[in-house]
Coordinates of C-alpha atoms and ligand atoms in Angstrom, one line a residue:
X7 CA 0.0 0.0 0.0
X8 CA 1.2 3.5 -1.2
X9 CA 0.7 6.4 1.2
X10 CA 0.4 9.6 -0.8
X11 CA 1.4 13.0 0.6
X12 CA 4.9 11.6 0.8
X13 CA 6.6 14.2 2.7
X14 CA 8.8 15.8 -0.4
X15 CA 9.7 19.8 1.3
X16 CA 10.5 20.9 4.9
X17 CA 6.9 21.8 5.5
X18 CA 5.6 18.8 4.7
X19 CA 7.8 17.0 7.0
X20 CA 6.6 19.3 9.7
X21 CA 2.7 18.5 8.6
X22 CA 3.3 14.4 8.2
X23 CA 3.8 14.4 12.2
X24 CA 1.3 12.8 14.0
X25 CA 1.4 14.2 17.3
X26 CA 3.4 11.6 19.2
X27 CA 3.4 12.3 23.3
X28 CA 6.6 13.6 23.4
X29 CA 6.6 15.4 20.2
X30 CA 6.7 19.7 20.8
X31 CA 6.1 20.9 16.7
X32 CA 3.1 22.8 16.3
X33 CA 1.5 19.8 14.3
X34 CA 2.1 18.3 16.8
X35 CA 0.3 20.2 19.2
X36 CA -2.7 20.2 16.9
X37 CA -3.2 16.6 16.5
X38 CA -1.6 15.4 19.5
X39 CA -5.0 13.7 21.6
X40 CA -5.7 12.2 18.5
X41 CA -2.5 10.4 18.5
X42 CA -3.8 6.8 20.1
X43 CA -6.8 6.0 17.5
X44 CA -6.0 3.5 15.0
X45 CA -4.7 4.6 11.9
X46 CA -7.7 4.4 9.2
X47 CA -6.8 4.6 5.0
X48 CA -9.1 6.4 3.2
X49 CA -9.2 7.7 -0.8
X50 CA -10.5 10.7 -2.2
X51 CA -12.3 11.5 -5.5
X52 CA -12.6 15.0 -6.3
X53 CA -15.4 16.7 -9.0
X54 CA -15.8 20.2 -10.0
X55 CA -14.5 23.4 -9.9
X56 CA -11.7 25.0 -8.2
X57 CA -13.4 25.4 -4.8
X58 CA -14.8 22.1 -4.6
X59 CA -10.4 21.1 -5.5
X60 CA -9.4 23.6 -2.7
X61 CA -11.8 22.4 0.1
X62 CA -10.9 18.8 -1.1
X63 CA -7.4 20.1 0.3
X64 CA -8.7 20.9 3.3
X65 CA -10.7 17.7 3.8
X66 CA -7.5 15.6 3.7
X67 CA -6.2 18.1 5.9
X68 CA -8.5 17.2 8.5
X69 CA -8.8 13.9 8.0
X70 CA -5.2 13.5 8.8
X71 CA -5.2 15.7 11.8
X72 CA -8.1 13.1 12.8
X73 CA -5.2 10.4 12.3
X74 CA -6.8 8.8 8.4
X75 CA -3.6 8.4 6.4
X76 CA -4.7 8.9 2.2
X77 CA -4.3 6.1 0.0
X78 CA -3.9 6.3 -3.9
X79 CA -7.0 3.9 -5.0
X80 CA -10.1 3.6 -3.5
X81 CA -9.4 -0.3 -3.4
X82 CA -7.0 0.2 -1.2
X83 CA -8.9 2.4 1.3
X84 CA -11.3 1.8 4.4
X85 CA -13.0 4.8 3.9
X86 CA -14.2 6.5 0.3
X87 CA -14.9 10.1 0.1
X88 CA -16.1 11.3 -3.8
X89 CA -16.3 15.5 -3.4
X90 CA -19.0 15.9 -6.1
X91 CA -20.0 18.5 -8.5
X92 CA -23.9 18.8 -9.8
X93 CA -23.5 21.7 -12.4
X94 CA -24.4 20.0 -14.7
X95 CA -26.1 16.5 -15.0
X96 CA -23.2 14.8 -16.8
X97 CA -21.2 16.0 -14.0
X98 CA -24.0 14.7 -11.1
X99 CA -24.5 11.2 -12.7
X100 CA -20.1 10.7 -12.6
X101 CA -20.7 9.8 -8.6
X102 CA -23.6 7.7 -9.1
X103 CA -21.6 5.7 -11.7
X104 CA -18.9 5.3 -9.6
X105 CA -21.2 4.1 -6.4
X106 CA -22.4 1.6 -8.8
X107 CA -19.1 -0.3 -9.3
X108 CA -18.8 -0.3 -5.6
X109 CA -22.2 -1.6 -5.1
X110 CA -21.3 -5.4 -4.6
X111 CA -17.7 -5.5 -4.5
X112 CA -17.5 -2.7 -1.5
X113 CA -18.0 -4.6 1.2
X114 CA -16.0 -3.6 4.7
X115 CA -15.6 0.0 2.8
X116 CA -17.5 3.0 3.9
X117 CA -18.6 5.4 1.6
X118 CA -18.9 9.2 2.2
X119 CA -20.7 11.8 -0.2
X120 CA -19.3 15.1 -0.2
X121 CA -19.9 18.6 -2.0
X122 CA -22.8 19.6 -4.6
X123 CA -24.3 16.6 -5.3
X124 CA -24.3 15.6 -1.5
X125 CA -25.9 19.1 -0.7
X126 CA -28.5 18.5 -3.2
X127 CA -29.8 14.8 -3.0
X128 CA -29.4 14.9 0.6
X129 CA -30.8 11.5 2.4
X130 CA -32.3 10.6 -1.0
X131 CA -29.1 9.6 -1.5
X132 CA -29.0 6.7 1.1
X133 CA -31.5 5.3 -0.8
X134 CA -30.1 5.2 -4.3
X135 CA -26.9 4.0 -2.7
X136 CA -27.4 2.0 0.6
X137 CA -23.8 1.8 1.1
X138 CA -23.4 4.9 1.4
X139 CA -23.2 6.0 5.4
X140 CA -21.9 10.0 5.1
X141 CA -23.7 12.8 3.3
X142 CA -22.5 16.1 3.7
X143 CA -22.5 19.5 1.7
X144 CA -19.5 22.0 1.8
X145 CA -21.4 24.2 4.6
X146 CA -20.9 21.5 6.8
X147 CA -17.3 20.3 6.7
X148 CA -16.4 22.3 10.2
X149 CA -18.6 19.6 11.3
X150 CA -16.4 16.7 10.0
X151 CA -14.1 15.6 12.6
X152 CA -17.8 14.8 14.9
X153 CA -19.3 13.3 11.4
X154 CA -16.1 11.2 11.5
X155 CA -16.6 10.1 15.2
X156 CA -20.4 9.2 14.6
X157 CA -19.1 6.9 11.3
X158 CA -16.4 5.3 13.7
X159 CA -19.4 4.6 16.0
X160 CA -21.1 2.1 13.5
X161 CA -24.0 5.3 12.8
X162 CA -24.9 4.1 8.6
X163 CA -26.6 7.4 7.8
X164 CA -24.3 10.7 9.0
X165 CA -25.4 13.9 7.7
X166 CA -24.3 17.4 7.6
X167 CA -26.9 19.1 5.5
X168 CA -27.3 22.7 7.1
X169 CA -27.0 25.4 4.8
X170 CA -27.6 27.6 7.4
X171 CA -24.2 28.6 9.2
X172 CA -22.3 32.1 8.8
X173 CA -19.2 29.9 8.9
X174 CA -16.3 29.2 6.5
X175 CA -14.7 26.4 6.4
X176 CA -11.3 27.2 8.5
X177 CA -8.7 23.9 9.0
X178 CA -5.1 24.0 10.8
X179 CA -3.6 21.7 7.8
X180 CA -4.5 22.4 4.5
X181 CA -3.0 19.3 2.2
X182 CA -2.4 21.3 -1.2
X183 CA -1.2 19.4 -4.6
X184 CA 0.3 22.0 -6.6
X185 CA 3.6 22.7 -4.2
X186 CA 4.2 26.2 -6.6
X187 CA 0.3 27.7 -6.5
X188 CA -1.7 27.7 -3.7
X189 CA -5.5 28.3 -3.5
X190 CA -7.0 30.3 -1.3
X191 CA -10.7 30.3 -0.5
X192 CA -11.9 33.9 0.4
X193 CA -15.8 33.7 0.5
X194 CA -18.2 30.8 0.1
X195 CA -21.8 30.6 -1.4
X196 CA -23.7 32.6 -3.8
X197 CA -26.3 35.5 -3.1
X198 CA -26.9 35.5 -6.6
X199 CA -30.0 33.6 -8.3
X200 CA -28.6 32.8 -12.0
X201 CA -31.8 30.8 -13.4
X202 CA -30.2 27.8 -15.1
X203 CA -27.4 27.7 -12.0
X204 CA -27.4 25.2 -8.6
X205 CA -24.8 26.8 -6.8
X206 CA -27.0 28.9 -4.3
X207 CA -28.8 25.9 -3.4
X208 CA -25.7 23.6 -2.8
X209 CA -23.4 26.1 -1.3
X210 CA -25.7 28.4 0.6
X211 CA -25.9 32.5 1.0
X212 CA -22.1 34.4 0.7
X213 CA -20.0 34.7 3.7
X214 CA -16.5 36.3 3.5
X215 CA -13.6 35.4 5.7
X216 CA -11.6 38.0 7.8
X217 CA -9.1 40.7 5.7
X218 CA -6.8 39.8 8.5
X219 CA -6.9 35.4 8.2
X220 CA -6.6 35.8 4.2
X221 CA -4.0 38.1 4.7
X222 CA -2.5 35.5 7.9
X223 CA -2.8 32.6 5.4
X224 CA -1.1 34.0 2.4
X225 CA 1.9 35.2 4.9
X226 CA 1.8 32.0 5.6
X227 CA 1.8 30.5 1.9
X228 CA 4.9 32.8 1.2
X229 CA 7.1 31.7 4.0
X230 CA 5.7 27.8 3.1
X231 CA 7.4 28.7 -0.2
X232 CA 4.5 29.2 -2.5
X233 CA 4.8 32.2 -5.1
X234 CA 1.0 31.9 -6.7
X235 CA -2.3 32.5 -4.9
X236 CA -5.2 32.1 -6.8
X237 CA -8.1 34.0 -4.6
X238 CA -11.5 31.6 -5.0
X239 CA -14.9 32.3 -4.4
X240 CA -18.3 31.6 -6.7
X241 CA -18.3 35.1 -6.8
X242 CA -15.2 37.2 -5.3
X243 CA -16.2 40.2 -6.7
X244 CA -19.1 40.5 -3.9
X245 CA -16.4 39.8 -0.8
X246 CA -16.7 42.0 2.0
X247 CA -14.9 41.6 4.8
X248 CA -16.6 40.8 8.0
X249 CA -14.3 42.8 10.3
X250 CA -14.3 46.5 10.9
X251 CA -11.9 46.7 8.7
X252 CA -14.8 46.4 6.0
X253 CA -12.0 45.8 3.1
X254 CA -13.8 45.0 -0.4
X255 CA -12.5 42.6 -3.0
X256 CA -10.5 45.6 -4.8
X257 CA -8.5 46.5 -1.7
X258 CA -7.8 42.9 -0.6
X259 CA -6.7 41.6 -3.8
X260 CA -4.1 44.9 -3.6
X261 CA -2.8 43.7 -0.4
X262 CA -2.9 39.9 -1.5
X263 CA -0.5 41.4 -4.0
X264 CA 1.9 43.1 -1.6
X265 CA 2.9 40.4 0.4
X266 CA 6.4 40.2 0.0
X267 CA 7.1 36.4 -1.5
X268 CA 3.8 36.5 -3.1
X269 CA 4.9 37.0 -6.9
X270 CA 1.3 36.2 -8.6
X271 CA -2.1 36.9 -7.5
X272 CA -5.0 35.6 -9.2
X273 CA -8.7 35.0 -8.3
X274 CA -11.8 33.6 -10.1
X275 CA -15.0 33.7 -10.5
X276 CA -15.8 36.9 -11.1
X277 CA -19.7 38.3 -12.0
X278 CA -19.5 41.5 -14.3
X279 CA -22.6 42.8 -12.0
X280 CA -19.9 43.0 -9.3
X281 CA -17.3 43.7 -11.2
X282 CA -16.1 47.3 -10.7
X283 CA -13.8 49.9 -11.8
X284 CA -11.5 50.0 -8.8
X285 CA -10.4 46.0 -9.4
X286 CA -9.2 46.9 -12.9
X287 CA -7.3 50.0 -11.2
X288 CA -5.7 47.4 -8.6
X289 CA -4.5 45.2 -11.5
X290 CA -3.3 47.8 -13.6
X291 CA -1.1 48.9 -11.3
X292 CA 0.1 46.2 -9.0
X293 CA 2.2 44.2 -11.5
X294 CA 2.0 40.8 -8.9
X295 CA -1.6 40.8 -10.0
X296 CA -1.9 38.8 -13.0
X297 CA -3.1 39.8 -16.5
X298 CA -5.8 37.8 -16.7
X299 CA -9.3 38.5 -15.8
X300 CA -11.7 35.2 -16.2
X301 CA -15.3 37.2 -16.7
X302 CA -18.3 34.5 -17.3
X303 CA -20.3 36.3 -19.8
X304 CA -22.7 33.6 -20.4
X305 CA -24.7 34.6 -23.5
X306 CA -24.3 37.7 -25.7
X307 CA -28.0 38.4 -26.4
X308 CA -30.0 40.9 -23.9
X309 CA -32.9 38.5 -23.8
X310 CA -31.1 35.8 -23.2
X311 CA -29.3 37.9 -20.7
X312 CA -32.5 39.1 -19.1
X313 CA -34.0 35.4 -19.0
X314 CA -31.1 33.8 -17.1
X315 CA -31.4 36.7 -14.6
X316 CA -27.7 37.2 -15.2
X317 CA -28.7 41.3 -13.7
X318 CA -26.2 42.9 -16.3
X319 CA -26.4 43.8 -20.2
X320 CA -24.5 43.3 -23.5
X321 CA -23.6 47.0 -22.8
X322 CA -22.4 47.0 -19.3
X323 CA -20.6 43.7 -19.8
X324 CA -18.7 45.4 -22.7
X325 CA -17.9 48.1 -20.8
X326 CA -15.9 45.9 -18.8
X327 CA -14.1 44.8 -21.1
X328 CA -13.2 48.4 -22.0
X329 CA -11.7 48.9 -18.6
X330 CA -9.5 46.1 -19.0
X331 CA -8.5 46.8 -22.8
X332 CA -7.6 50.5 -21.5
X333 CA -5.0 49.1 -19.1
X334 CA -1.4 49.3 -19.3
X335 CA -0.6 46.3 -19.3
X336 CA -2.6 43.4 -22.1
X337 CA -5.0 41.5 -20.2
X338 CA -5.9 38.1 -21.6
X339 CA -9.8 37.9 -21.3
X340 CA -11.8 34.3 -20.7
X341 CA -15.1 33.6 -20.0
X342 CA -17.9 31.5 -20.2
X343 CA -20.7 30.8 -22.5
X344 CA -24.1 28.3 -22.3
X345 CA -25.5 27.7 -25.4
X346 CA -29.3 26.5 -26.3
X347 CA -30.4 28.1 -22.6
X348 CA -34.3 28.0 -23.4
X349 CA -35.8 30.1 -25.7
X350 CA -32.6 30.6 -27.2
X351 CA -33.3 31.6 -31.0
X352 CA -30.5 31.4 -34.0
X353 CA -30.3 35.0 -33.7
X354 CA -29.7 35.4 -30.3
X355 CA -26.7 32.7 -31.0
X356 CA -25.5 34.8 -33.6
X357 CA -25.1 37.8 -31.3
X358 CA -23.0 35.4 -29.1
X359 CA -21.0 34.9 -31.6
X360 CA -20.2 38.4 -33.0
X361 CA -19.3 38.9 -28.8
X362 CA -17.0 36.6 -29.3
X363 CA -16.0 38.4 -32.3
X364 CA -15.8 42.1 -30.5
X365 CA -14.1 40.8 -27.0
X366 CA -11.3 38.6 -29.1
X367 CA -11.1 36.4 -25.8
X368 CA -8.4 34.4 -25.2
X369 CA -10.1 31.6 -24.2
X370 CA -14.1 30.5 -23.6
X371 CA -15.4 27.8 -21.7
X372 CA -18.6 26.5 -23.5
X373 CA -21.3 24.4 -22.2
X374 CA -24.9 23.4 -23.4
X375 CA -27.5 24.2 -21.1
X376 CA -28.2 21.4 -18.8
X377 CA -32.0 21.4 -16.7
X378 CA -30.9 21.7 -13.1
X379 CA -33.4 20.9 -9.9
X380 CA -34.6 23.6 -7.7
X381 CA -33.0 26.3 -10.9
X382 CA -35.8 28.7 -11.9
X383 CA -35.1 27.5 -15.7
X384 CA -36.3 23.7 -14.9
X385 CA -39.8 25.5 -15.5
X386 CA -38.9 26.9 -18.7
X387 CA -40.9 25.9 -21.8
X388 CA -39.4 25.9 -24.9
X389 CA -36.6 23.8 -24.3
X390 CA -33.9 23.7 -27.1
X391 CA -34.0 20.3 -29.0
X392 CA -29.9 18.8 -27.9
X393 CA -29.1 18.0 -31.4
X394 CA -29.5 21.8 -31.8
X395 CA -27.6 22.6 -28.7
X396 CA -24.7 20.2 -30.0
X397 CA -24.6 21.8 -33.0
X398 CA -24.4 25.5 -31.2
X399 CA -21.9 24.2 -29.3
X400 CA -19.6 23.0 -31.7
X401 CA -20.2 25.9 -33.9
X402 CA -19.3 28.5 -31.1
X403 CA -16.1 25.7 -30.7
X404 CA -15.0 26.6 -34.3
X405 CA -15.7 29.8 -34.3
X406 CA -13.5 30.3 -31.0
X407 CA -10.6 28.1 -32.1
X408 CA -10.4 30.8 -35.0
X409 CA -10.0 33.9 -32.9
X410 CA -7.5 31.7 -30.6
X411 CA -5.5 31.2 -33.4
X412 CA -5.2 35.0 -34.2
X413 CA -4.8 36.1 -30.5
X414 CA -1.9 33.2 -29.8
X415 CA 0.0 34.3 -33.0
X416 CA 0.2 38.1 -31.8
X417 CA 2.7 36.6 -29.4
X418 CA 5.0 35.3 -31.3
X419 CA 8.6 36.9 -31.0
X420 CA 7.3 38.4 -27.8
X421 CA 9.5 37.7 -24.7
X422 CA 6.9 36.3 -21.4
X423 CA 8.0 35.6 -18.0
X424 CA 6.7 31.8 -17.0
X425 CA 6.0 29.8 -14.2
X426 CA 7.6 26.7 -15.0
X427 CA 5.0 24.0 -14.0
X428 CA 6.3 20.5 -15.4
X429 CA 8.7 18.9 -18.0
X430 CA 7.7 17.0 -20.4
X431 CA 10.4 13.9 -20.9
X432 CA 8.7 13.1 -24.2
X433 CA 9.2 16.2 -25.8
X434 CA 12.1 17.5 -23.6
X435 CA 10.0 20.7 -23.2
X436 CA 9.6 22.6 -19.7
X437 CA 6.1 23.5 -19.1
X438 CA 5.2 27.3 -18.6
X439 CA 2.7 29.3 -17.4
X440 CA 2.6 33.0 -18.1
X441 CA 0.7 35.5 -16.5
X442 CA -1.7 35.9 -18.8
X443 CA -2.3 32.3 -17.5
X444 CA -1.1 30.8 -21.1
X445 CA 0.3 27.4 -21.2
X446 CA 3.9 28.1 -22.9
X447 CA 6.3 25.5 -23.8
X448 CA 9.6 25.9 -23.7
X449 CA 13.8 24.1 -24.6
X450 CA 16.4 25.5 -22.5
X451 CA 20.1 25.6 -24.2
X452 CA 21.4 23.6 -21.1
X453 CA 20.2 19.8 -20.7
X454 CA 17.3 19.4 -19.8
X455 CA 17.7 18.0 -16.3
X456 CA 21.1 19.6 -15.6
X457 CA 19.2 21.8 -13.3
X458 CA 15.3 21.8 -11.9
X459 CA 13.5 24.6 -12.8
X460 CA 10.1 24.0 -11.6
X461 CA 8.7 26.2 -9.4
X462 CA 11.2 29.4 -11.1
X463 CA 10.3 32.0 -13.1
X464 CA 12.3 32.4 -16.2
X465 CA 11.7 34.6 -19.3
X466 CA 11.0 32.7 -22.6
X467 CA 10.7 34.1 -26.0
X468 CA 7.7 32.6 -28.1
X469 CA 8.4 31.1 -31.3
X470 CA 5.2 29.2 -32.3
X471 CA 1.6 29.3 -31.4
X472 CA -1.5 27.3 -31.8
X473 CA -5.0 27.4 -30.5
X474 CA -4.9 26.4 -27.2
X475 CA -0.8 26.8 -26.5
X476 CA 2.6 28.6 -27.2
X477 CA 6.1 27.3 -27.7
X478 CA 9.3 29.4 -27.1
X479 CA 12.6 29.5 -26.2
X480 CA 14.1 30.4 -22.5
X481 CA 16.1 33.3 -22.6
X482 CA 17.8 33.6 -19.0
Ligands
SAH512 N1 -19.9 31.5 -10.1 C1 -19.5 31.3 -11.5 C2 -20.0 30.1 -12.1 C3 -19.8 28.8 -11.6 S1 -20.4 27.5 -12.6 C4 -20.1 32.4 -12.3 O1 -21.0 33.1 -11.8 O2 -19.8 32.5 -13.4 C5 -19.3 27.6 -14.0 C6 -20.0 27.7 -15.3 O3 -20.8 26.6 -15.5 C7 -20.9 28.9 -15.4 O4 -20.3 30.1 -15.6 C8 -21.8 28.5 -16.5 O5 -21.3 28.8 -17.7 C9 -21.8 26.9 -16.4 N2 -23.1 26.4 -15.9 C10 -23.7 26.7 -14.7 N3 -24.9 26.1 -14.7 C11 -25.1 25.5 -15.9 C12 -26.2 24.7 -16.4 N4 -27.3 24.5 -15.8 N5 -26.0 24.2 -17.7 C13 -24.9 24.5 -18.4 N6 -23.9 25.2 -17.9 C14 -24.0 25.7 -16.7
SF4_513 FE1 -24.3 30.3 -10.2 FE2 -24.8 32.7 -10.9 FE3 -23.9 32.2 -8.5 FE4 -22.3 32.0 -10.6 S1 -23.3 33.9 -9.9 S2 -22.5 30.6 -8.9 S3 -23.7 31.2 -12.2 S4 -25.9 31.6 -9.3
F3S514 FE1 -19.8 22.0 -9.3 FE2 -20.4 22.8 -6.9 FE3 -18.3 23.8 -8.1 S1 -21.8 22.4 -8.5 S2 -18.9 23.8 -10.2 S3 -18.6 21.7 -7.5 S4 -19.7 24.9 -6.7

């Protein structure tokens, strides 16, 4: 059996202890009563978007303060958590599949439920699975080490289904995977009530964290050795700090930005209602703030706008974008789009399209509208056949790829300063990420493995582009 989280920096080594009596580290000192239970394996799945990645993180965080040690396969563990997503319904039937192959073969395994889907099925779930014993949305994880007690107990149905709490969810290990960028969670929920969206109903009403414990953490991050925070929240644009401090997202993202280690700063999602003036001024001129703003703009037609109760227009939206095209500094612009939302006509496509055509984005994430439970939309006639939505989708794909193309190309011969991420052994290429949050790949005069880059910033000049990716040459 394969432990993962092999200790593999200083900090880690620190984090592995399990709190031994005699033991004085500060690890120590947080999990030290737990130190006599038996150890317990368990195996994590993880669904979704970045927040439901980051407070995966934390989970294995606390389940190894509670003593669990993480295992790579869920055959090899006593305990199975899958963190789910319910976005979409592709994305909620993934669980349920993978339930399925553990229906007969999963005996002396528990099985936990976590995130979206668990939020929304609730008990429901006990039923379609009976070996499942743990449900429990992402309001509820404070609640985990007691949850974990009750399972240890023999209880088959433990819940944590509240969506009522002011709380965030606040560990004292946080496990991360990527040892360069670290995410951290500002605000939780949604106040927002996007017609075709589930969020608000599996992650409950917005609650920031402190100025002070985001700005504690990412101290924290630095001295750990991180360089990259990415700021995450379903919507940071509406944080507002809870102390008297009474910092908005703007101001927090400027002092995210000035603390010294930190060299990149970047934060999603972002809703253009929320999205004001003083957050392009931050960006434009504090240059650890990355250029890249990821802007979800959904659909480019008013009605279609007005229907999904998105609370913005075609023009405000592109007035935006005008704020970040009259920066210093090019900003690379993403968003995303839902095509066949009901009632969607060809010509309301079409303006989607030409939106695409006016912002030039860098990059669009493209779904087709999928009928969500408890969503406003579920009760929308006029439903758009999903041969139709396939073919809007791939169309808008095209379409995209094409202005990719374009955009990519105006970077060749331009010199970018990269992350470096990865190497690639069968290629020989280091991997890159610039700020603009572009994969670039990149040769290096000296061999390859004569020294390790990752985790450095280096300059690299691009030579070739494609749709989705550059390739350059490192310069320093
Ligand atoms: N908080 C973010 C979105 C989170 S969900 C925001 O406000 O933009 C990520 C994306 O999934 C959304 O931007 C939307 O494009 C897509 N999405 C959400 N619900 C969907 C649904 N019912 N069908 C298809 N796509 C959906
Ligand atoms: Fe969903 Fe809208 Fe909230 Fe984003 S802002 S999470 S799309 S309800
Ligand atoms: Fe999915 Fe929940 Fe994130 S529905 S996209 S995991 S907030």
């Amino acid at each position: 059996m394969k432990a993962l989280n092999a200790p593999t920096r200083v900090v880690d080594l620190i984090l592995t202890c399990l709190g031994g009596p005699a033991c004085q580290c500060v690890e120590a000192r947080a999990v030290g009563p737990r130190y006599n239970r038996k150890v317990k394996t368990f195996y994590i799945e993880t669904f979704g978007c970045q927040m439901n990645a980051h407070d995966s993180e934390k989970v294995v965080g606390t389940l190894v303060t509670e003593g669990y040690q993480q295992v790579e396969t869920p055959e090899e563990a006593e305990l199975v958590f899958y963190n789910t997503c319910s976005i979409r319904d592709k994305a909620e039937q993934k669980v349920f599949h993978r339930l399925q192959q553990f229906q007969r073969d999963g005996k002396g395994k528990k099985f936990a439920v976590l995130g979206c889907v668990a939020q929304q099925e609730g008990e429901k779930i006990f039923e379609k699975a009976p070996h499942v014993s743990m449900v429990c949305g992402s309001a509820s994880y404070n609640q985990l080490p007691q949850m974990l007690v009750q399972l240890d107990a023999g209880n088959k149905r433990v819940t944590g289904l509240s969506l009522d709490t002011d709380q965030t969810f606040e560990t004292p290990l946080t496990r991360r995977d990527n040892p360069h960028r670290a995410f951290l969670t500002i605000i939780e929920g949604c106040d927002k009530s996007c017609a075709y969206c589930v969020v608000p109903f599996t992650r409950g009403p917005e609650r920031s964290r402190t100025s002070a414990s985001v700005i504690a953490e990412s101290r924290k991050l630095a001295e750990m050795g991180y360089s990259e925070i990415m700021l995450l929240g379903q919507n940071v644009n509406s944080y507002r700090d809870p102390s008297p401090a009474a910092w908005d997202f703007a101001k927090l993202l400027d002092e995210v930005g000035r603390v010294p280690g930190i060299r990149r700063v970047r934060f999603t999602t972002s809703h253009p209602r929320d999205f004001v003036q003083p957050i392009m001024e931050a960006i434009d001129s504090n240059p650890s703030l990355c250029n890249h703003v990821h802007l979800p703009v959904q659909s480019g037609s008013d009605r279609m706008l007005e229907a999904m109760r998105r609370l913005y227009t075609r023009e405000e939206y592109l007035q935006r974008i005008a704020w970040m095209k009259a920066c210093r500094r090019e900003i690379a612009i993403t968003t995303d789009v839902i095509v066949g939302f009901p009632g969607e006509t060809d010509e309301d496509f079409q303006t989607t399209l030409a939106l695409l055509d006016e912002v030039e984005y860098d990059s669009v994430f493209s779904f087709k509208y999928s009928r969500r439970p408890n969503t406003h939309a579920l009760a929308l006639d006029d439903q758009i056949p999903e041969e139709e939505k396939t073919r809007r989708l791939a169309v808008l794909q095209e379409h995209q790829r094409q202005i990719q193309i374009r955009r990519n190309a105006s970077y060749v011969g331009r010199v970018e300063e990269c992350l470096v991420e990865g190497f690639n052994k069968a290629t020989g290429q280091w991997i890159g990420r610039t700020s603009q949050h572009k994969t670039l790949n990149f040769v290096r005069a000296a061999a390859p493995s004569a020294e390790d880059l990752l985790g450095r910033y280096v300059d690299v000049r691009v030579t070739r582009s494609g749709p989705n990716s550059l390739a350059g040459e490192c310069v320093n």
